[in-house]
Short mmCIF file of C-alpha atoms in Angstrom, two decimals:
data_model
loop_
_atom_site.label_atom_id
_atom_site.label_comp_id
_atom_site.label_asym_id
_atom_site.label_seq_id
_atom_site.Cartn_x
_atom_site.Cartn_y
_atom_site.Cartn_z
CA MET A 1 -0.06 -0.01 0.02
CA LYS A 2 2.87 2.41 0.97
CA SER A 3 4.56 1.75 -2.34
CA GLU A 4 1.50 2.37 -4.40
CA MET A 5 0.76 5.65 -2.55
CA ALA A 6 4.37 6.63 -3.17
CA GLU A 7 4.00 5.94 -6.84
CA VAL A 8 0.89 8.16 -7.14
CA ARG A 9 2.75 10.93 -5.22
CA THR A 10 5.59 10.68 -7.69
CA CYS A 11 3.15 10.90 -10.58
CA LEU A 12 1.71 14.12 -9.19
CA THR A 13 4.88 15.83 -8.22
CA GLN A 14 6.68 15.16 -11.45
CA LYS A 15 3.53 16.02 -13.45
CA ARG A 16 4.01 12.91 -15.63
CA ARG A 17 1.33 11.05 -17.48
CA VAL A 18 1.41 7.51 -16.20
CA ASP A 19 -1.06 4.80 -15.84
CA CYS A 20 -1.66 5.23 -12.20
CA PRO A 21 -3.90 2.61 -10.62
CA VAL A 22 -6.58 5.30 -9.68
CA PRO A 23 -9.54 2.83 -9.16
CA TYR A 24 -7.44 0.67 -6.84
CA ILE A 25 -6.25 3.73 -4.93
CA LEU A 26 -9.78 5.02 -4.48
CA SER A 27 -10.96 1.60 -3.32
CA THR A 28 -7.97 1.60 -0.84
CA MET A 29 -9.05 5.11 0.40
CA ASN A 30 -12.54 3.77 0.99
CA PHE A 31 -11.09 0.93 2.92
CA GLN A 32 -9.14 3.32 5.17
CA VAL A 33 -12.38 5.35 5.86
CA THR A 34 -14.19 2.13 6.67
CA GLY A 35 -11.50 1.34 9.17
CA LEU A 36 -12.31 4.58 11.01
CA GLY A 37 -15.96 3.48 11.49
CA LEU A 38 -17.26 6.01 8.96
CA ASP A 39 -17.98 3.50 6.18
CA LYS A 40 -21.52 4.99 5.75
CA MET A 41 -19.99 8.28 4.75
CA LYS A 42 -19.23 8.53 1.09
CA LEU A 43 -16.46 11.02 0.23
CA ASP A 44 -17.98 11.93 -3.10
CA SER A 45 -21.47 12.55 -1.65
CA PRO A 46 -22.50 16.27 -1.03
CA GLN A 47 -24.48 15.27 2.06
CA SER A 48 -21.50 13.87 3.77
CA PHE A 49 -20.67 17.08 5.63
CA LEU A 50 -23.52 17.84 8.08
CA GLU A 51 -23.92 20.98 10.03
CA GLN A 52 -22.64 20.87 13.59
CA GLU A 53 -26.10 21.31 15.02
CA GLU A 54 -27.53 18.48 12.87
CA VAL A 55 -24.71 16.29 14.03
CA GLU A 56 -25.38 17.05 17.68
CA GLU A 57 -29.11 16.30 17.24
CA ALA A 58 -28.30 13.02 15.52
CA GLU A 59 -26.03 12.09 18.47
CA ASP A 60 -28.80 13.01 20.93
CA GLY A 61 -31.25 11.03 18.96
CA GLN A 62 -29.14 7.98 19.31
CA LEU A 63 -29.39 8.28 23.15
CA LEU A 64 -33.20 7.98 23.07
CA GLU A 65 -35.83 5.77 21.56
CA PRO A 66 -37.71 7.27 18.64
CA GLU A 67 -40.84 7.91 20.75
CA ALA A 68 -38.87 9.52 23.52
CA TRP A 69 -36.93 11.51 21.04
CA ARG A 70 -40.21 12.95 19.60
CA THR A 71 -41.41 13.79 23.06
CA TYR A 72 -38.16 15.58 23.79
CA VAL A 73 -38.36 17.68 20.67
CA GLU A 74 -41.92 18.72 21.40
CA ARG A 75 -41.22 19.74 24.97
CA ARG A 76 -38.10 21.55 23.92
CA ASN A 77 -40.08 23.50 21.40
CA THR A 78 -42.66 24.33 24.08
CA LEU A 79 -39.95 25.74 26.22
CA GLN A 80 -38.39 27.71 23.45
CA GLU A 81 -41.74 29.25 22.52
CA PHE A 82 -42.34 30.32 26.18
CA LEU A 83 -38.89 31.97 26.27
CA THR A 84 -39.48 33.78 22.96
CA SER A 85 -42.93 35.04 23.60
CA ASP A 86 -43.88 35.11 27.33
CA LEU A 87 -40.37 35.78 28.64
CA SER A 88 -38.43 37.22 25.73
CA PRO A 89 -35.37 39.32 26.36
CA HIS A 90 -37.05 42.25 24.55
CA LEU A 91 -40.09 42.00 26.89
CA LEU A 92 -37.85 41.92 29.99
CA LYS A 93 -35.87 44.86 28.69
CA ARG A 94 -39.09 46.86 28.30
CA HIS A 95 -40.26 45.98 31.88
CA HIS A 96 -36.85 47.11 33.19
CA ALA A 97 -37.36 50.40 31.41
CA ARG A 98 -40.81 50.81 32.95
CA MET A 99 -39.48 49.92 36.33
CA GLU A 100 -36.82 52.62 36.09
CA LEU A 101 -39.55 55.09 35.04
CA LEU A 102 -41.76 54.24 38.02
CA LYS A 103 -38.83 54.93 40.36
CA LYS A 104 -38.75 58.54 39.05
CA CYS A 105 -42.53 59.17 39.14
CA SER A 106 -44.47 61.28 41.67
CA TYR A 107 -47.27 59.54 43.66
CA TYR A 108 -50.37 61.26 44.87
CA ILE A 109 -53.54 60.45 46.81
CA GLU A 110 -56.74 60.87 44.80
CA ILE A 111 -59.93 61.39 46.66
CA LEU A 112 -62.81 60.03 44.69
CA PRO A 113 -66.53 59.66 45.32
CA LYS A 114 -67.33 55.91 45.00
CA HIS A 115 -69.42 56.43 41.88
CA LEU A 116 -66.35 57.79 39.98
CA ALA A 117 -63.58 55.80 38.38
CA LEU A 118 -59.92 56.66 38.48
CA GLY A 119 -59.06 59.10 35.78
CA ASP A 120 -62.43 60.99 35.96
CA GLN A 121 -61.20 63.25 38.74
CA ASN A 122 -60.89 66.94 37.79
CA PRO A 123 -61.76 70.20 39.60
CA LEU A 124 -65.18 70.25 37.84
CA VAL A 125 -66.16 66.76 39.05
CA LEU A 126 -64.87 66.91 42.62
CA PRO A 127 -66.44 69.55 44.79
CA THR A 128 -64.09 71.82 46.48
CA THR A 129 -65.76 71.14 49.80
CA MET A 130 -64.48 67.56 49.72
CA PHE A 131 -61.25 68.46 51.49
CA GLN A 132 -63.17 70.53 54.03
CA LEU A 133 -65.08 67.53 55.17
CA ILE A 134 -61.88 65.42 55.62
CA ASP A 135 -60.12 65.54 59.00
CA PRO A 136 -56.67 67.12 58.29
CA TRP A 137 -54.80 65.02 60.80
CA LYS A 138 -56.36 61.78 59.58
CA PHE A 139 -55.45 62.80 55.99
CA GLN A 140 -51.76 63.48 56.91
CA ARG A 141 -51.76 60.00 58.44
CA MET A 142 -53.12 58.53 55.32
CA LYS A 143 -50.47 60.30 53.32
CA LYS A 144 -47.78 58.44 55.38
CA VAL A 145 -49.70 55.16 54.66
CA GLY A 146 -49.69 55.99 51.02
CA ALA A 147 -45.88 56.68 50.96
CA ALA A 148 -45.25 53.35 52.85
CA GLN A 149 -47.55 51.42 50.44
CA THR A 150 -45.81 52.97 47.37
CA LYS A 151 -42.35 52.15 48.65
CA ILE A 152 -43.45 48.51 49.34
CA GLN A 153 -45.04 48.27 45.92
CA LEU A 154 -41.86 49.42 44.20
CA LEU A 155 -39.73 46.97 46.18
CA LEU A 156 -42.15 44.10 45.34
CA LEU A 157 -41.92 45.03 41.69
CA GLY A 158 -38.16 44.91 41.74
CA ASP A 159 -38.27 41.60 43.38
CA LEU A 160 -40.73 40.19 40.82
CA LEU A 161 -38.66 41.47 38.03
CA GLU A 162 -35.58 39.84 39.49
CA GLN A 163 -37.43 36.51 39.76
CA LEU A 164 -38.30 36.72 36.06
CA ASP A 165 -34.67 37.41 35.10
CA HIS A 166 -33.41 34.56 37.23
CA GLY A 167 -36.08 32.23 35.85
CA ARG A 168 -35.22 32.92 32.24
CA SER A 169 -31.44 32.29 32.98
CA GLU A 170 -32.42 28.85 34.53
CA LEU A 171 -34.49 27.82 31.51
CA ASP A 172 -31.76 29.05 29.10
CA ALA A 173 -29.27 26.85 30.84
CA LEU A 174 -31.67 23.87 30.62
CA LEU A 175 -31.97 24.34 26.85
CA GLU A 176 -28.20 24.36 26.48
CA SER A 177 -27.83 21.03 28.31
CA PRO A 178 -26.31 18.47 25.75
CA ASP A 179 -27.94 15.43 27.40
CA PRO A 180 -31.71 15.24 26.70
CA ARG A 181 -32.35 12.51 29.34
CA PRO A 182 -32.25 14.83 32.39
CA PHE A 183 -34.52 17.21 30.52
CA LEU A 184 -37.20 14.52 30.06
CA ALA A 185 -36.83 13.14 33.52
CA GLY A 186 -37.39 16.65 35.14
CA TRP A 187 -40.06 17.80 32.82
CA GLY A 188 -42.61 17.89 35.62
CA LEU A 189 -40.52 20.44 37.47
CA VAL A 190 -40.05 22.48 34.25
CA GLU A 191 -43.80 22.62 33.82
CA GLN A 192 -44.20 23.84 37.34
CA ARG A 193 -41.52 26.44 36.81
CA LEU A 194 -43.27 27.76 33.68
CA ALA A 195 -46.52 28.10 35.64
CA ASP A 196 -44.78 29.90 38.46
CA LEU A 197 -43.10 32.29 36.13
CA SER A 198 -46.45 33.00 34.40
CA ALA A 199 -47.96 33.78 37.74
CA VAL A 200 -45.06 36.06 38.58
CA MET A 201 -45.47 37.94 35.39
CA ASP A 202 -49.25 38.32 35.97
CA SER A 203 -48.44 39.82 39.46
CA PHE A 204 -45.90 42.07 38.03
CA LEU A 205 -48.18 43.50 35.35
CA ALA A 206 -51.06 43.92 37.91
CA MET A 207 -48.80 45.73 40.34
CA MET A 208 -47.50 48.20 37.71
CA VAL A 209 -50.73 50.16 38.24
CA PRO A 210 -50.97 51.90 41.66
CA GLY A 211 -54.07 50.56 43.54
CA ARG A 212 -56.41 51.56 46.23
CA LEU A 213 -55.40 52.73 49.61
CA HIS A 214 -56.73 50.63 52.49
CA VAL A 215 -58.52 52.96 54.94
CA LYS A 216 -58.92 51.61 58.41
CA HIS A 217 -60.72 54.65 59.87
CA ARG A 218 -63.13 57.11 58.49
CA LEU A 219 -61.53 60.26 57.10
CA VAL A 220 -64.64 62.33 57.43
CA SER A 221 -65.23 63.51 60.98
CA ASP A 222 -68.67 63.41 62.57
CA ILE A 223 -70.03 66.78 61.44
CA GLY A 224 -73.60 66.15 62.44
CA ALA A 225 -74.76 65.90 58.84
CA THR A 226 -77.61 63.62 57.92
CA LYS A 227 -75.50 62.12 55.08
CA ILE A 228 -71.85 61.57 55.10
CA PRO A 229 -70.35 61.43 51.56
CA HIS A 230 -68.88 58.04 50.49
CA ILE A 231 -65.30 58.48 49.31
CA ARG A 232 -62.40 56.24 48.51
CA LEU A 233 -58.66 56.87 48.26
CA MET A 234 -56.59 55.78 45.40
CA LEU A 235 -52.81 56.18 44.58
CA SER A 236 -52.13 57.86 41.28
CA THR A 237 -48.93 58.36 39.34
CA LYS A 238 -47.58 61.33 37.47
CA MET A 239 -44.67 61.04 35.03
CA PRO A 240 -41.34 62.51 35.97
CA VAL A 241 -40.35 66.01 35.11
CA MET A 242 -37.11 65.89 33.03
CA PHE A 243 -34.77 68.54 31.57
CA ASP A 244 -34.60 68.88 27.76
CA ARG A 245 -30.80 68.37 27.54
CA LYS A 246 -30.75 69.50 23.88
CA GLU A 247 -32.58 72.78 24.37
CA SER A 248 -31.08 73.78 27.70
CA VAL A 249 -28.15 75.98 26.85
CA ALA A 250 -25.70 78.03 28.95
CA HIS A 251 -24.46 81.42 27.80
CA GLN A 252 -21.89 83.73 29.23
CA ASP A 253 -23.88 85.05 32.25
CA TRP A 254 -27.21 83.32 31.88
CA VAL A 255 -28.83 80.02 31.03
CA SER A 256 -31.95 79.03 29.11
CA LEU A 257 -33.67 76.00 30.65
CA ARG A 258 -36.32 73.79 29.14
CA TRP A 259 -38.07 70.72 30.66
CA PHE A 260 -40.93 68.40 29.81
CA VAL A 261 -43.39 65.86 31.18
CA THR A 262 -43.98 62.69 29.08
CA ILE A 263 -47.78 62.87 29.65
CA GLN A 264 -49.05 66.38 29.93
CA GLN A 265 -51.79 66.95 32.57
CA ALA A 266 -55.15 68.43 31.61
CA VAL A 267 -54.62 71.21 34.18
CA PRO A 268 -51.50 73.49 33.94
CA GLU A 269 -48.84 72.43 36.49
CA GLN A 270 -46.60 74.47 38.71
CA PHE A 271 -42.94 73.68 38.99
CA GLU A 272 -40.12 74.41 41.36
CA LEU A 273 -36.71 75.32 39.84
CA ARG A 274 -33.58 75.33 41.98
CA TYR A 275 -30.03 76.43 41.10
CA LYS A 276 -26.69 76.89 42.79
CA LEU A 277 -23.17 77.68 42.03
CA LEU A 278 -20.77 74.71 42.32
CA ASP A 279 -17.55 75.32 44.26
CA PRO A 280 -18.09 78.89 45.34
CA ARG A 281 -14.87 80.75 46.20
CA THR A 282 -16.07 83.63 48.19
CA GLN A 283 -18.90 84.40 50.58
CA GLN A 284 -20.56 86.54 48.08
CA GLU A 285 -20.44 83.64 45.50
CA CYS A 286 -22.29 81.50 47.99
CA MET A 287 -25.28 83.66 47.42
CA GLN A 288 -25.43 82.44 43.82
CA CYS A 289 -28.37 80.07 44.39
CA GLY A 290 -32.15 80.25 44.67
CA ILE A 291 -35.52 78.64 44.34
CA ILE A 292 -37.83 79.88 41.62
CA PRO A 293 -41.49 78.99 41.21
CA VAL A 294 -42.48 78.58 37.49
CA ALA A 295 -45.80 78.10 35.85
CA ALA A 296 -44.34 76.86 32.53
CA CYS A 297 -41.86 74.41 31.04
CA ALA A 298 -39.15 77.01 30.38
CA PHE A 299 -37.27 79.64 32.21
CA ASP A 300 -34.13 81.85 31.81
CA ILE A 301 -31.82 82.57 34.79
CA ARG A 302 -29.71 85.64 34.44
CA ASN A 303 -26.89 87.38 36.35
CA LEU A 304 -24.71 84.36 36.57
CA LEU A 305 -20.93 84.28 36.76
CA PRO A 306 -19.04 83.51 33.53
CA ASN A 307 -16.88 80.44 33.11
CA ARG A 308 -18.51 78.66 36.11
CA ALA A 309 -20.48 75.49 36.72
CA TYR A 310 -24.02 75.56 37.95
CA LYS A 311 -26.35 72.75 39.12
CA PHE A 312 -30.07 73.04 38.28
CA THR A 313 -32.96 70.80 39.64
CA VAL A 314 -36.62 70.79 38.64
CA LYS A 315 -39.69 69.18 40.14
CA ARG A 316 -43.39 69.74 40.57
CA ALA A 317 -44.37 72.29 43.14
CA GLU A 318 -45.47 70.92 46.54
CA SER A 319 -48.99 69.68 46.55
CA TYR A 320 -51.40 68.82 49.44
CA THR A 321 -52.01 65.36 48.03
CA LEU A 322 -48.28 64.47 47.27
CA VAL A 323 -47.36 61.31 49.19
CA TYR A 324 -43.98 60.19 47.58
CA GLU A 325 -41.47 61.72 45.28
CA PRO A 326 -38.20 59.79 45.37
CA TRP A 327 -36.41 61.44 42.43
CA ARG A 328 -35.95 64.84 40.74
CA ASP A 329 -33.98 65.61 37.71
CA SER A 330 -30.79 67.58 37.86
CA LEU A 331 -28.59 69.20 35.19
CA THR A 332 -25.16 70.77 35.36
CA LEU A 333 -24.28 73.54 32.88
CA HIS A 334 -20.92 75.54 32.50
CA THR A 335 -21.30 79.16 31.51
CA ARG A 336 -19.09 80.48 28.72
CA PRO A 337 -15.88 82.44 29.49
CA GLY A 338 -16.20 86.20 29.65
CA THR A 339 -14.61 88.61 27.22
CA PRO A 340 -10.99 89.50 28.16
CA GLU A 341 -10.50 92.88 29.82
CA GLY A 342 -8.43 95.63 28.18
CA PRO A 343 -7.69 96.31 24.51
CA ALA A 344 -7.32 93.49 22.18
CA PRO A 345 -3.74 92.84 20.99
CA SER A 346 -3.02 94.23 17.54
CA ARG A 347 -1.46 92.28 14.78
CA LEU A 348 2.33 92.70 14.07
CA GLY A 349 3.07 95.64 11.85
CA LYS A 350 -0.42 97.02 11.86
CA LEU A 351 -1.94 99.63 14.15
CA GLY A 352 -4.89 98.50 16.16
CA PRO A 353 -8.26 100.23 16.03
CA SER A 354 -8.62 103.45 18.01
CA LEU A 355 -10.10 102.99 21.43
CA ILE A 356 -11.70 106.45 21.45
CA ALA A 357 -15.18 106.71 20.04
CA PRO A 358 -15.51 109.25 17.15
CA SER A 359 -17.78 111.58 19.18
CA GLU A 360 -14.94 111.98 21.82
CA ARG A 361 -12.24 113.03 19.42
#
C-alpha cells in the first residue's frame, strides 16, 4: 500500500502522465475510511458534511428511543416558545425600562366619590368642599400610609422582575444542556416552573398600576350631617419632570432651561426650579443660588458668573396630595468664559483700532 501511494505521489509531483492505478487507490481510500468506522460516509457525496447542530441532534437522538426523542423535541419546542414570547429578552428589557420610570414618578392620593372611576377626577367633578369635610390630621396620616404602600409596591416590583430574570437564566441553561435525558426526567418540574413564572409575570403586570389605599378609619369626621359622603382613596402616578438636555443651553452670564413631562396633565402644572453655583470661592459667591416657582416648562436665569459650573434641579411644586417623590432631575451647565479685559492685542506691523469713540475726538 505504501509503495502504491508513493507511486501516485511521484506521478503528481513530477507531473508525468502515467497509468496510475486510480480505481485501486480510491478503493483503498474507501477501505481506510471504513477502518475509522465511517463506512457509511461517502467522500463523493454532497450530504456527507452535516452542520454541527444536525450532528449534535443526531447524536442526541441515538441516546433515546424514537418515541422518547419525539417527546423531547416537542417539549423543547414548548420551552423555546415560552422563552421567545412570554419571557423574551425584549419584553424583559421593556419591563426594566418601565420599572426605572416608576422609580422616577411622583405619587399622589386621589380622593374620589365611590361612583367615579380613577381618571375621571378633575376640579369640575370633585367639589371643593371635599377636603373641608376630611379631617386634616387623619389625611396626613393617610399620606404616610400611602408613601409606605408606594415604597413597598416598588420593592415588590423589583423583586418580581428579579425573579423573572433569574427564571429565564435557569431555563436558558436547561436548553443548552447536551444530554436530553435529564430534561425529560425533570419535565414535571419544568412545567411547574413555567406556571410559576407565568404567575409572577401576571403579578408584576397587575402591580404596575397603583391601587387603592386601604383605609382603616373614617376620614370624614362626625359633622352632624344627615348624610356623610362616601369616598375612596386611590394612589395615582404622574410622570417625572425631566430637563430637555438639547434645548437647555448655557451662555456667558445666563442659562436658558427647558423641561418636559411625558404625559401632560389636563390642568397646567406648577414647577419648582432650583439652582446653585458649584464650588463657590467667596462668601458673596455662596449667594449664587435660589428657588424659583415657575408656571411653565421654560425659564431663563440671568446674572450668573461667567466660566462657572451651575447645578439645576426641577420638580413639581409641593401639593397637598403628594405622598411620595423619590427622584428629581438635575442638570449641570457651564457658563461661557467672559470677554478679556483691556484692549485686544493688535497684529504685528499694523496699528490696532482706536479706542476712542468718534464723538470723543
